[in-house]
Tab-separated table of C-alpha atoms and ligand atoms in Angstrom:
chain	number	residue	atom	x	y	z
A	1402	MET	CA	-21.381	-2.475	0.314
A	1403	ILE	CA	-18.498	-1.566	1.773
A	1404	PHE	CA	-16.570	-2.491	4.764
A	1405	VAL	CA	-14.214	-0.249	6.689
A	1406	THR	CA	-12.033	-2.260	8.992
A	1407	GLY	CA	-11.704	0.288	12.424
A	1408	GLY	CA	-15.126	2.015	11.121
A	1409	ALA	CA	-15.817	3.019	15.119
A	1410	GLY	CA	-12.717	4.693	15.584
A	1411	TYR	CA	-11.790	9.162	15.138
A	1412	ILE	CA	-11.179	8.966	10.922
A	1413	GLY	CA	-13.611	5.586	10.114
A	1414	SER	CA	-16.624	7.104	12.237
A	1415	HIS	CA	-16.212	10.480	10.207
A	1416	ILE	CA	-15.809	8.630	6.951
A	1417	CYS	CA	-19.139	6.471	7.640
A	1418	VAL	CA	-21.024	9.385	8.043
A	1419	GLU	CA	-19.312	10.396	4.450
A	1420	LEU	CA	-20.717	7.306	2.898
A	1421	LEU	CA	-23.898	6.938	4.123
A	1422	ASN	CA	-24.361	10.688	3.056
A	1423	ALA	CA	-22.783	9.686	0.092
A	1424	GLY	CA	-25.973	6.937	-0.470
A	1425	TYR	CA	-22.933	3.877	-0.030
A	1426	ASP	CA	-24.199	0.942	2.280
A	1427	VAL	CA	-21.862	0.147	5.041
A	1428	THR	CA	-20.175	-2.392	7.953
A	1429	VAL	CA	-18.015	-1.344	10.278
A	1430	PHE	CA	-15.578	-3.997	11.571
A	1431	ASP	CA	-14.269	-2.947	14.619
A	1432	ASN	CA	-13.126	-4.814	18.117
A	1433	PHE	CA	-13.576	-1.863	19.702
A	1434	SER	CA	-10.286	-1.769	20.661
A	1435	ASN	CA	-9.619	1.693	20.098
A	1436	SER	CA	-13.459	2.884	19.892
A	1437	SER	CA	-17.170	2.951	21.334
A	1438	PRO	CA	-19.792	1.441	19.314
A	1439	GLU	CA	-21.362	4.769	20.389
A	1440	ALA	CA	-19.987	6.837	18.189
A	1441	LEU	CA	-21.919	4.723	14.828
A	1442	VAL	CA	-24.793	4.456	17.187
A	1443	ARG	CA	-24.357	9.040	16.843
A	1444	VAL	CA	-23.033	8.420	13.137
A	1445	GLN	CA	-26.584	7.018	12.329
A	1446	GLN	CA	-27.838	10.095	13.774
A	1447	ILE	CA	-26.638	12.156	12.458
A	1448	THR	CA	-26.971	11.090	8.907
A	1449	GLY	CA	-30.901	8.809	9.739
A	1450	ARG	CA	-29.642	5.321	8.391
A	1451	ASN	CA	-28.322	2.332	9.912
A	1452	LEU	CA	-25.043	0.855	9.929
A	1453	GLN	CA	-24.044	-2.892	10.107
A	1454	VAL	CA	-21.863	-3.558	12.781
A	1455	ILE	CA	-19.430	-6.976	13.539
A	1456	ARG	CA	-18.482	-6.972	16.399
A	1457	GLY	CA	-14.362	-8.320	14.670
A	1458	ASP	CA	-11.222	-8.378	14.858
A	1459	CYS	CA	-9.181	-8.127	11.729
A	1460	ARG	CA	-6.697	-10.719	12.779
A	1461	ASP	CA	-9.327	-13.552	12.317
A	1462	ARG	CA	-9.351	-14.197	8.685
A	1463	ASP	CA	-12.082	-16.908	9.903
A	1464	ALA	CA	-14.062	-14.441	10.706
A	1465	LEU	CA	-13.355	-11.835	8.375
A	1466	ILE	CA	-14.790	-14.303	4.871
A	1467	THR	CA	-17.768	-14.594	6.928
A	1468	ALA	CA	-18.309	-10.279	8.381
A	1469	LEU	CA	-17.436	-9.741	3.947
A	1470	GLN	CA	-19.420	-12.682	2.430
A	1471	GLN	CA	-22.229	-12.103	4.912
A	1472	SER	CA	-21.706	-8.358	4.011
A	1473	GLN	CA	-22.117	-8.452	0.565
A	1474	THR	CA	-19.087	-5.974	0.204
A	1475	ASN	CA	-17.432	-4.371	-2.845
A	1476	ALA	CA	-14.833	-2.257	-1.834
A	1477	VAL	CA	-12.981	-2.411	1.454
A	1478	ILE	CA	-11.502	1.496	3.893
A	1479	HIS	CA	-8.629	-0.584	6.651
A	1480	PHE	CA	-8.832	1.821	8.790
A	1481	ALA	CA	-7.612	-0.938	11.753
A	1482	GLY	CA	-5.153	-0.415	13.480
A	1483	LEU	CA	-2.315	0.716	16.344
A	1484	LYS	CA	-1.843	4.464	16.124
A	1485	ALA	CA	0.415	6.142	19.214
A	1486	VAL	CA	3.995	6.091	18.108
A	1487	GLY	CA	5.300	6.153	21.218
A	1488	GLU	CA	3.242	2.836	22.604
A	1489	SER	CA	5.237	0.949	19.126
A	1490	VAL	CA	8.570	1.258	20.511
A	1491	SER	CA	7.314	-0.348	23.739
A	1492	LYS	CA	5.238	-2.323	22.342
A	1493	PRO	CA	6.373	-3.421	18.420
A	1494	LEU	CA	5.329	-7.204	18.135
A	1495	ASN	CA	1.761	-5.968	18.989
A	1496	TYR	CA	2.135	-3.101	16.189
A	1497	TYR	CA	3.391	-5.372	13.830
A	1498	ASP	CA	0.872	-7.627	14.442
A	1499	HIS	CA	-2.483	-5.592	15.128
A	1500	ASN	CA	-1.210	-4.348	11.691
A	1501	VAL	CA	0.850	-6.021	9.347
A	1502	VAL	CA	-0.760	-9.237	10.100
A	1503	GLY	CA	-4.741	-7.401	9.906
A	1504	THR	CA	-3.722	-6.494	7.272
A	1505	LEU	CA	-2.177	-9.409	6.082
A	1506	ARG	CA	-4.948	-11.710	6.747
A	1507	LEU	CA	-7.850	-9.177	5.513
A	1508	LEU	CA	-5.988	-9.454	2.422
A	1509	GLU	CA	-6.208	-13.039	2.524
A	1510	ALA	CA	-10.033	-12.506	3.124
A	1511	MET	CA	-10.352	-10.616	0.650
A	1512	GLN	CA	-8.899	-13.159	-2.353
A	1513	VAL	CA	-10.971	-15.326	-0.689
A	1514	CYS	CA	-14.467	-13.338	-1.426
A	1515	HIS	CA	-13.339	-12.690	-4.723
A	1516	ILE	CA	-13.162	-8.464	-4.057
A	1517	ARG	CA	-10.409	-6.863	-5.327
A	1518	THR	CA	-10.917	-2.791	-4.643
A	1519	ILE	CA	-9.032	-1.737	-0.685
A	1520	VAL	CA	-8.695	1.609	0.129
A	1521	PHE	CA	-5.622	2.374	2.475
A	1522	SER	CA	-5.233	4.561	5.480
A	1523	SER	CA	-0.963	5.220	5.223
A	1524	SER	CA	-0.103	8.162	6.854
A	1525	ALA	CA	3.133	10.731	6.415
A	1526	THR	CA	4.946	8.861	9.183
A	1527	VAL	CA	6.523	6.330	6.637
A	1528	TYR	CA	8.604	9.972	5.534
A	1529	GLY	CA	10.594	10.728	8.066
A	1530	ASP	CA	12.296	13.369	8.633
A	1531	PRO	CA	12.056	15.329	5.468
A	1532	VAL	CA	15.142	16.126	3.128
A	1533	HIS	CA	12.203	18.380	1.221
A	1534	LEU	CA	9.162	20.652	1.009
A	1535	PRO	CA	6.878	20.601	0.184
A	1536	ILE	CA	6.325	16.407	0.902
A	1537	THR	CA	5.869	14.774	-3.110
A	1538	GLU	CA	4.987	10.981	-3.044
A	1539	ASP	CA	8.382	10.305	-4.404
A	1540	HIS	CA	9.959	11.296	-1.509
A	1541	PRO	CA	12.357	8.689	0.315
A	1542	LEU	CA	10.772	6.786	3.080
A	1543	SER	CA	11.794	6.645	6.025
A	1544	PRO	CA	9.779	5.638	9.797
A	1545	THR	CA	11.446	6.368	12.464
A	1546	ASN	CA	9.720	4.493	14.754
A	1547	PRO	CA	7.670	0.935	14.814
A	1548	TYR	CA	4.556	1.876	14.010
A	1549	GLY	CA	5.814	4.095	10.334
A	1550	ARG	CA	7.695	0.677	9.884
A	1551	SER	CA	4.816	-1.205	10.449
A	1552	LYS	CA	2.319	1.434	7.828
A	1553	TRP	CA	5.499	1.212	5.178
A	1554	MET	CA	5.376	-2.222	5.111
A	1555	ILE	CA	1.733	-3.137	4.418
A	1556	GLU	CA	2.627	-0.291	1.944
A	1557	GLU	CA	5.297	-2.246	0.413
A	1558	ILE	CA	2.897	-6.043	0.600
A	1559	LEU	CA	-0.212	-3.660	-0.964
A	1560	ARG	CA	2.656	-2.978	-4.016
A	1561	ASP	CA	3.916	-6.598	-4.025
A	1562	VAL	CA	-0.159	-7.918	-4.557
A	1563	TYR	CA	-0.866	-5.405	-7.352
A	1564	ARG	CA	2.289	-6.153	-9.262
A	1565	SER	CA	1.117	-10.022	-9.147
A	1566	ASP	CA	-2.231	-8.621	-10.241
A	1567	PRO	CA	-2.626	-5.544	-11.986
A	1568	SER	CA	-6.566	-6.126	-12.099
A	1569	ILE	CA	-6.674	-5.392	-8.612
A	1570	ARG	CA	-7.260	-1.462	-7.543
A	1571	ILE	CA	-5.610	-0.254	-4.521
A	1572	CYS	CA	-4.896	3.314	-2.929
A	1573	ILE	CA	-2.603	4.256	-0.181
A	1574	LEU	CA	-3.721	7.685	1.125
A	1575	ARG	CA	-1.038	9.209	3.085
A	1576	TYR	CA	-2.680	11.382	5.643
A	1577	PHE	CA	-0.883	14.263	7.416
A	1578	ASN	CA	-2.514	16.146	10.835
A	1579	PRO	CA	-6.410	14.224	10.690
A	1580	VAL	CA	-7.458	16.824	13.335
A	1581	GLY	CA	-11.079	18.788	13.631
A	1582	ALA	CA	-14.466	16.804	13.772
A	1583	HIS	CA	-18.075	16.823	12.326
A	1584	ASP	CA	-19.722	19.965	12.565
A	1585	SER	CA	-22.695	17.985	14.102
A	1586	GLY	CA	-20.749	18.495	17.201
A	1587	LEU	CA	-21.875	14.959	17.346
A	1588	ILE	CA	-18.369	12.983	16.983
A	1589	GLY	CA	-14.876	13.650	17.349
A	1590	GLU	CA	-11.956	12.174	18.709
A	1591	ASP	CA	-12.050	10.847	22.120
A	1592	PRO	CA	-8.460	9.174	22.664
A	1593	GLN	CA	-7.611	7.449	26.188
A	1594	GLY	CA	-5.678	8.176	28.833
A	1595	ILE	CA	-3.312	11.780	28.040
A	1596	PRO	CA	-3.729	12.582	24.834
A	1597	ASN	CA	-0.471	12.091	22.323
A	1598	ASN	CA	-1.166	15.297	19.791
A	1599	LEU	CA	-1.551	18.340	19.683
A	1600	VAL	CA	-5.308	19.109	19.250
A	1601	PRO	CA	-6.807	16.416	21.516
A	1602	PHE	CA	-4.575	17.802	24.278
A	1603	ILE	CA	-5.590	21.301	23.993
A	1604	ALA	CA	-8.973	20.590	24.230
A	1605	GLN	CA	-8.481	18.487	27.445
A	1606	VAL	CA	-6.883	22.161	28.487
A	1607	ALA	CA	-9.371	24.135	26.689
A	1608	VAL	CA	-12.061	21.815	28.601
A	1609	GLY	CA	-10.780	21.612	31.670
A	1610	ARG	CA	-9.583	18.400	32.410
A	1611	ARG	CA	-5.530	19.156	31.766
A	1612	GLU	CA	-4.012	21.814	33.373
A	1613	ARG	CA	-1.672	23.369	30.345
A	1614	LEU	CA	-0.106	22.262	27.325
A	1615	ASN	CA	3.426	21.420	27.348
A	1616	ILE	CA	5.614	22.551	23.868
A	1617	TRP	CA	7.222	20.785	22.652
A	1618	GLY	CA	10.673	22.618	21.591
A	1619	ASN	CA	11.316	26.029	21.166
A	1620	ASP	CA	14.981	25.961	19.323
A	1621	TYR	CA	13.528	24.599	15.812
A	1622	PRO	CA	14.174	26.524	13.228
A	1623	THR	CA	10.812	27.422	12.324
A	1624	PRO	CA	9.113	31.456	11.807
A	1625	ASP	CA	8.232	31.343	15.940
A	1626	ARG	CA	10.746	28.826	16.609
A	1627	THR	CA	7.548	25.751	17.659
A	1628	GLY	CA	6.895	22.628	15.543
A	1629	VAL	CA	5.122	23.334	11.853
A	1630	ARG	CA	2.936	20.600	10.802
A	1631	ASP	CA	0.120	20.263	8.129
A	1632	TYR	CA	-2.926	19.817	10.215
A	1633	ILE	CA	-5.958	18.240	7.769
A	1634	HIS	CA	-9.373	18.458	8.314
A	1635	VAL	CA	-11.589	15.289	9.227
A	1636	VAL	CA	-14.184	16.083	6.731
A	1637	ASP	CA	-11.599	17.350	4.125
A	1638	LEU	CA	-10.397	13.871	4.791
A	1639	ALA	CA	-12.773	11.931	4.820
A	1640	ILE	CA	-14.441	13.138	1.307
A	1641	GLY	CA	-10.632	12.228	0.096
A	1642	HIS	CA	-12.133	9.045	-0.031
A	1643	LEU	CA	-15.096	8.807	-1.153
A	1644	GLN	CA	-13.157	10.673	-4.449
A	1645	ALA	CA	-10.688	7.626	-3.775
A	1646	LEU	CA	-13.042	5.042	-4.066
A	1647	ALA	CA	-14.731	7.241	-7.068
A	1648	VAL	CA	-11.660	6.831	-8.907
A	1649	LEU	CA	-10.915	2.708	-8.075
A	1650	LYS	CA	-15.021	2.017	-9.274
A	1651	ASN	CA	-14.295	3.976	-12.685
A	1652	ILE	CA	-10.320	2.283	-12.910
A	1653	ASP	CA	-12.448	-1.189	-12.239
A	1654	HIS	CA	-14.743	-0.128	-16.090
A	1655	GLU	CA	-10.870	0.712	-18.005
A	1656	ARG	CA	-10.263	-2.971	-17.542
A	1657	ASN	CA	-6.950	-2.044	-19.558
A	1658	ASP	CA	-5.625	1.994	-17.643
A	1659	GLN	CA	-3.795	-0.447	-15.605
A	1660	SER	CA	-0.885	3.171	-14.291
A	1661	PHE	CA	-3.500	3.903	-11.245
A	1662	GLY	CA	-4.359	0.211	-10.376
A	1663	CYS	CA	-2.563	1.538	-7.282
A	1664	MET	CA	-2.069	4.657	-6.545
A	1665	THR	CA	-0.320	6.828	-3.649
A	1666	VAL	CA	-1.333	10.009	-2.464
A	1667	ASN	CA	-0.606	12.573	-0.156
A	1668	LEU	CA	-3.729	13.784	1.569
A	1669	GLY	CA	-2.863	17.353	3.567
A	1670	THR	CA	-3.680	21.046	2.910
A	1671	GLY	CA	0.281	22.390	1.568
A	1672	GLN	CA	-0.139	24.760	4.305
A	1673	GLY	CA	1.834	24.513	8.101
A	1674	HIS	CA	1.258	25.798	11.299
A	1675	SER	CA	3.162	26.223	14.201
A	1676	VAL	CA	2.893	25.361	17.568
A	1677	LEU	CA	1.746	28.888	18.176
A	1678	ASP	CA	-0.316	29.155	15.114
A	1679	VAL	CA	-2.737	25.909	16.500
A	1680	ILE	CA	-2.927	27.838	20.434
A	1681	HIS	CA	-4.323	30.998	18.966
A	1682	ALA	CA	-6.828	29.626	16.479
A	1683	TYR	CA	-7.856	27.221	18.972
A	1684	GLU	CA	-7.765	30.515	21.331
A	1685	LYS	CA	-10.868	31.989	19.348
A	1686	ALA	CA	-12.731	29.357	18.951
A	1687	CYS	CA	-13.269	28.388	22.603
A	1688	GLY	CA	-13.248	31.947	23.877
A	1689	HIS	CA	-10.295	32.544	26.426
A	1690	SER	CA	-7.008	31.290	26.602
A	1691	ILE	CA	-4.718	28.410	26.698
A	1692	PRO	CA	-1.970	28.370	29.571
A	1693	TYR	CA	1.203	26.489	27.763
A	1694	GLN	CA	4.465	26.073	29.226
A	1695	MET	CA	7.372	25.600	26.952
A	1696	ALA	CA	9.330	21.931	27.312
A	1697	PRO	CA	12.333	20.331	25.861
A	1698	ARG	CA	11.580	18.898	21.788
A	1699	ARG	CA	9.991	15.518	22.710
A	1700	SER	CA	12.190	12.636	21.030
A	1701	GLY	CA	11.895	11.710	17.011
A	1702	ASP	CA	9.895	14.862	16.664
A	1703	ILE	CA	10.831	16.713	13.016
A	1704	ALA	CA	11.197	20.621	12.991
A	1705	VAL	CA	8.151	21.171	9.811
A	1706	CYS	CA	6.231	18.335	8.088
A	1707	TYR	CA	3.995	19.112	5.133
A	1708	ALA	CA	2.273	17.964	2.124
A	1709	ASP	CA	2.887	18.425	-1.913
A	1710	PRO	CA	-0.753	18.482	-2.504
A	1711	GLN	CA	-0.776	18.070	-6.431
A	1712	PHE	CA	-1.571	14.937	-6.866
A	1713	ALA	CA	-4.159	14.204	-5.153
A	1714	TYR	CA	-5.597	17.161	-7.463
A	1715	LYS	CA	-4.843	15.777	-10.115
A	1716	ILE	CA	-5.468	11.698	-8.932
A	1717	LEU	CA	-8.526	11.824	-6.811
A	1718	GLY	CA	-9.411	15.360	-7.791
A	1719	TRP	CA	-9.961	16.684	-4.214
A	1720	LYS	CA	-8.365	19.639	-2.578
A	1721	ALA	CA	-8.587	20.448	1.003
A	1722	GLN	CA	-11.385	22.929	1.722
A	1723	LEU	CA	-11.797	23.899	5.875
A	1724	SER	CA	-8.831	25.961	7.331
A	1725	LEU	CA	-7.499	25.697	10.422
A	1726	GLU	CA	-9.425	28.295	12.356
A	1727	ALA	CA	-12.652	25.583	11.249
A	1728	MET	CA	-10.336	22.478	12.080
A	1729	CYS	CA	-10.089	23.771	15.788
A	1730	ARG	CA	-14.216	25.292	15.970
A	1731	ASP	CA	-15.538	21.897	15.046
A	1732	SER	CA	-12.943	20.598	18.007
A	1733	TRP	CA	-13.728	22.071	19.375
A	1734	ARG	CA	-17.793	21.882	19.138
A	1735	TRP	CA	-17.521	18.714	19.742
A	1736	GLN	CA	-14.819	19.026	23.478
A	1737	SER	CA	-17.369	21.709	24.413
A	1738	ARG	CA	-20.779	19.408	25.047
A	1739	ASN	CA	-18.212	15.861	24.967
A	1740	PRO	CA	-15.974	17.020	28.030
A	1741	ASN	CA	-15.253	13.012	28.747
A	1742	GLY	CA	-16.223	12.043	25.071
A	1743	TYR	CA	-18.575	9.333	24.193
A	1744	GLN	CA	-18.515	8.550	27.906
A	1745	LYS	CA	-21.689	9.863	29.393
B	72	LIG	P1	-8.472	4.795	16.100
B	72	LIG	O1	-7.757	4.331	16.947
B	72	LIG	O2	-9.120	5.915	16.340
B	72	LIG	O3	-9.339	4.068	14.833
B	72	LIG	C1	-9.028	2.969	15.051
B	72	LIG	C2	-10.292	1.361	14.990
B	72	LIG	O4	-9.649	0.240	14.677
B	72	LIG	C3	-10.935	1.501	16.375
B	72	LIG	O5	-12.046	1.579	16.519
B	72	LIG	C4	-9.828	0.938	16.872
B	72	LIG	O6	-10.805	-0.043	17.481
B	72	LIG	C5	-10.026	-0.640	15.607
B	72	LIG	N1	-9.411	-1.640	15.428
B	72	LIG	C6	-7.839	-1.956	16.143
B	72	LIG	N2	-6.532	-2.536	16.531
B	72	LIG	C7	-7.913	-3.053	15.739
B	72	LIG	C8	-8.045	-4.815	15.513
B	72	LIG	N3	-6.763	-5.429	15.243
B	72	LIG	N4	-9.568	-5.719	14.310
B	72	LIG	C9	-10.070	-5.230	13.957
B	72	LIG	N5	-10.170	-3.227	14.832
B	72	LIG	C10	-8.384	-2.340	15.544
B	72	LIG	O7	-7.754	5.798	14.921
B	72	LIG	P2	-7.978	6.971	13.797
B	72	LIG	O8	-6.916	7.600	13.940
B	72	LIG	O9	-9.046	6.681	13.891
B	72	LIG	O10	-7.219	6.367	12.597
B	72	LIG	C11	-7.455	5.184	11.364
B	72	LIG	C12	-6.259	4.624	10.563
B	72	LIG	O11	-5.102	5.760	9.950
B	72	LIG	C13	-5.590	4.041	11.051
B	72	LIG	O12	-4.963	2.795	10.863
B	72	LIG	C14	-4.157	5.007	11.567
B	72	LIG	O13	-3.214	4.670	11.657
B	72	LIG	C15	-4.555	5.758	10.079
B	72	LIG	N6	-4.125	7.091	11.049
B	72	LIG	C16	-4.365	7.963	11.901
B	72	LIG	C17	-4.075	8.806	11.620
B	72	LIG	C18	-4.204	10.145	12.995
B	72	LIG	O14	-2.976	10.668	13.414
B	72	LIG	N7	-5.002	9.947	13.740
B	72	LIG	C19	-2.444	9.783	10.813
B	72	LIG	C20	-2.291	8.891	10.057
B	72	LIG	C21	-2.701	7.399	9.755
B	73	LIG	C1	2.459	12.385	15.730
B	73	LIG	C2	3.049	11.141	15.258
B	73	LIG	C3	2.794	10.592	13.846
B	73	LIG	C4	1.640	10.440	13.533
B	73	LIG	C5	0.913	12.063	14.067
B	73	LIG	C6	-0.361	11.653	13.114
B	73	LIG	C7	5.012	11.334	17.077
B	73	LIG	C8	6.733	11.082	17.263
B	73	LIG	N1	4.309	11.123	15.488
B	73	LIG	O1	3.078	13.560	14.188
B	73	LIG	O2	3.619	9.155	13.885
B	73	LIG	O3	1.585	9.626	12.045
B	73	LIG	O4	1.052	12.239	15.350
B	73	LIG	O5	-1.725	12.436	14.215
B	73	LIG	O6	4.024	11.513	17.783
B	73	LIG	N2	3.191	19.169	20.306
B	73	LIG	C9	3.292	19.831	21.641
B	73	LIG	N3	2.798	19.656	22.702
B	73	LIG	C10	2.001	18.344	22.589
B	73	LIG	C11	1.712	17.579	21.581
B	73	LIG	C12	2.284	17.785	20.486
B	73	LIG	O7	4.192	21.083	21.494
B	73	LIG	O8	1.929	17.792	23.549
B	73	LIG	C13	3.546	18.964	19.560
B	73	LIG	C14	4.589	18.164	18.485
B	73	LIG	O9	6.304	18.536	18.909
B	73	LIG	C15	4.675	18.798	17.489
B	73	LIG	C16	3.124	19.256	17.502
B	73	LIG	O10	2.515	19.142	18.395
B	73	LIG	O11	5.281	20.424	16.351
B	73	LIG	C17	2.056	18.100	16.325
B	73	LIG	O12	1.875	16.630	17.618
B	73	LIG	P1	1.408	16.204	16.895
B	73	LIG	O13	-0.254	16.024	17.288
B	73	LIG	O14	2.230	15.051	18.225
B	73	LIG	O15	1.763	14.957	15.497
B	73	LIG	P2	3.065	15.061	14.852
B	73	LIG	O16	4.166	14.734	15.717
B	73	LIG	O17	3.086	15.811	13.685
């Protein structure tokens, strides 16, 4: 049984599909603060399998203990947390509470229940402004906002937990820019309010919910002067988690191989795409133009960021397969069939 905190969210729901398709049993633990139970109904519709859903908050250790015991969990994938960079600057305590305290309570509950395997959602944001490209896992860590620092603190906590007990199995996955949706068009990203991220914003312009996109900065030192990122299809990302679980499980069988007991791995494609590249790919996917205007740089943004994905291949045997075209096609299928997200 795999226990998925935050499993109703954008990335978590896609992982649940892949887990169920691969034959795992799944329990989702989510407080639905940024998601809808409908996402999990759709996960079950896609896979034809049931999952167990527990409404609860990761800061509640007793609720976690009860849920872990009831579900007879073998491993945890921890997505639950808050993720809006701007909001983290105005509400830092909230971010440290949900993200750092939530993870502490989860680790304590796992200890009580003797569960020793965890995959954690970190972010490329822990690297801060890149000092070299592509970004390897040993790149210096220098997060620039409370959200990024909460991820960095959790990583440090996990490394300390591993040092205290090397029989624990930990995989820290640093995601680059997850986009796209499951190709059924039934689940996808459903941001509350005005989207902060590029692809959900473009999707809402494409479907007519917003008038035009602001391109934050056209004076970057990049080929077309707009920001460059490593966009990764959310289904590729989901498969990376399955590979991580498989590798952690195998390490469990070889108890004396401790070198990989706490792995930190980039999940990206290794390819950079500019804002204009994404707009053009989306225009092709939706069949009409996306109105946009140039606007000043967004504070805190960097020019270029993309992963070195070689370690992921070496250690997990995982490589992203899906193109920017597939990311935009699948995002558009989800958005055009669900113009208001999970809201009917
Ligand atoms: P999301 O907001 O869609 O999903 C997070 C889920 O966690 C939601 O279902 C929410 O209701 C739940 N949740 C939040 N706080 C909780 C708490 N205290 N207790 C229980 N449930 C709680 O976000 P996502 O995009 O699916 O991201 C999942 C994880 O991946 C997050 O930890 C995020 O920081 C990380 N991440 C996301 C991105 C991205 O671009 N989406 C990039 C890097 C890392
Ligand atoms: C943002 C977060 C980062 C997080 C990542 C997850 C910030 C500063 N950083 O990164 O911590 O890990 O999301 O996906 O918020 N853009 C526009 N117009 C828009 C939106 C975005 O031009 O309306 C541009 C941005 O300037 C950037 C690119 O699109 O060049 C991607 O932006 P976004 O999707 O927000 O991701 P990141 O900035 O990489």
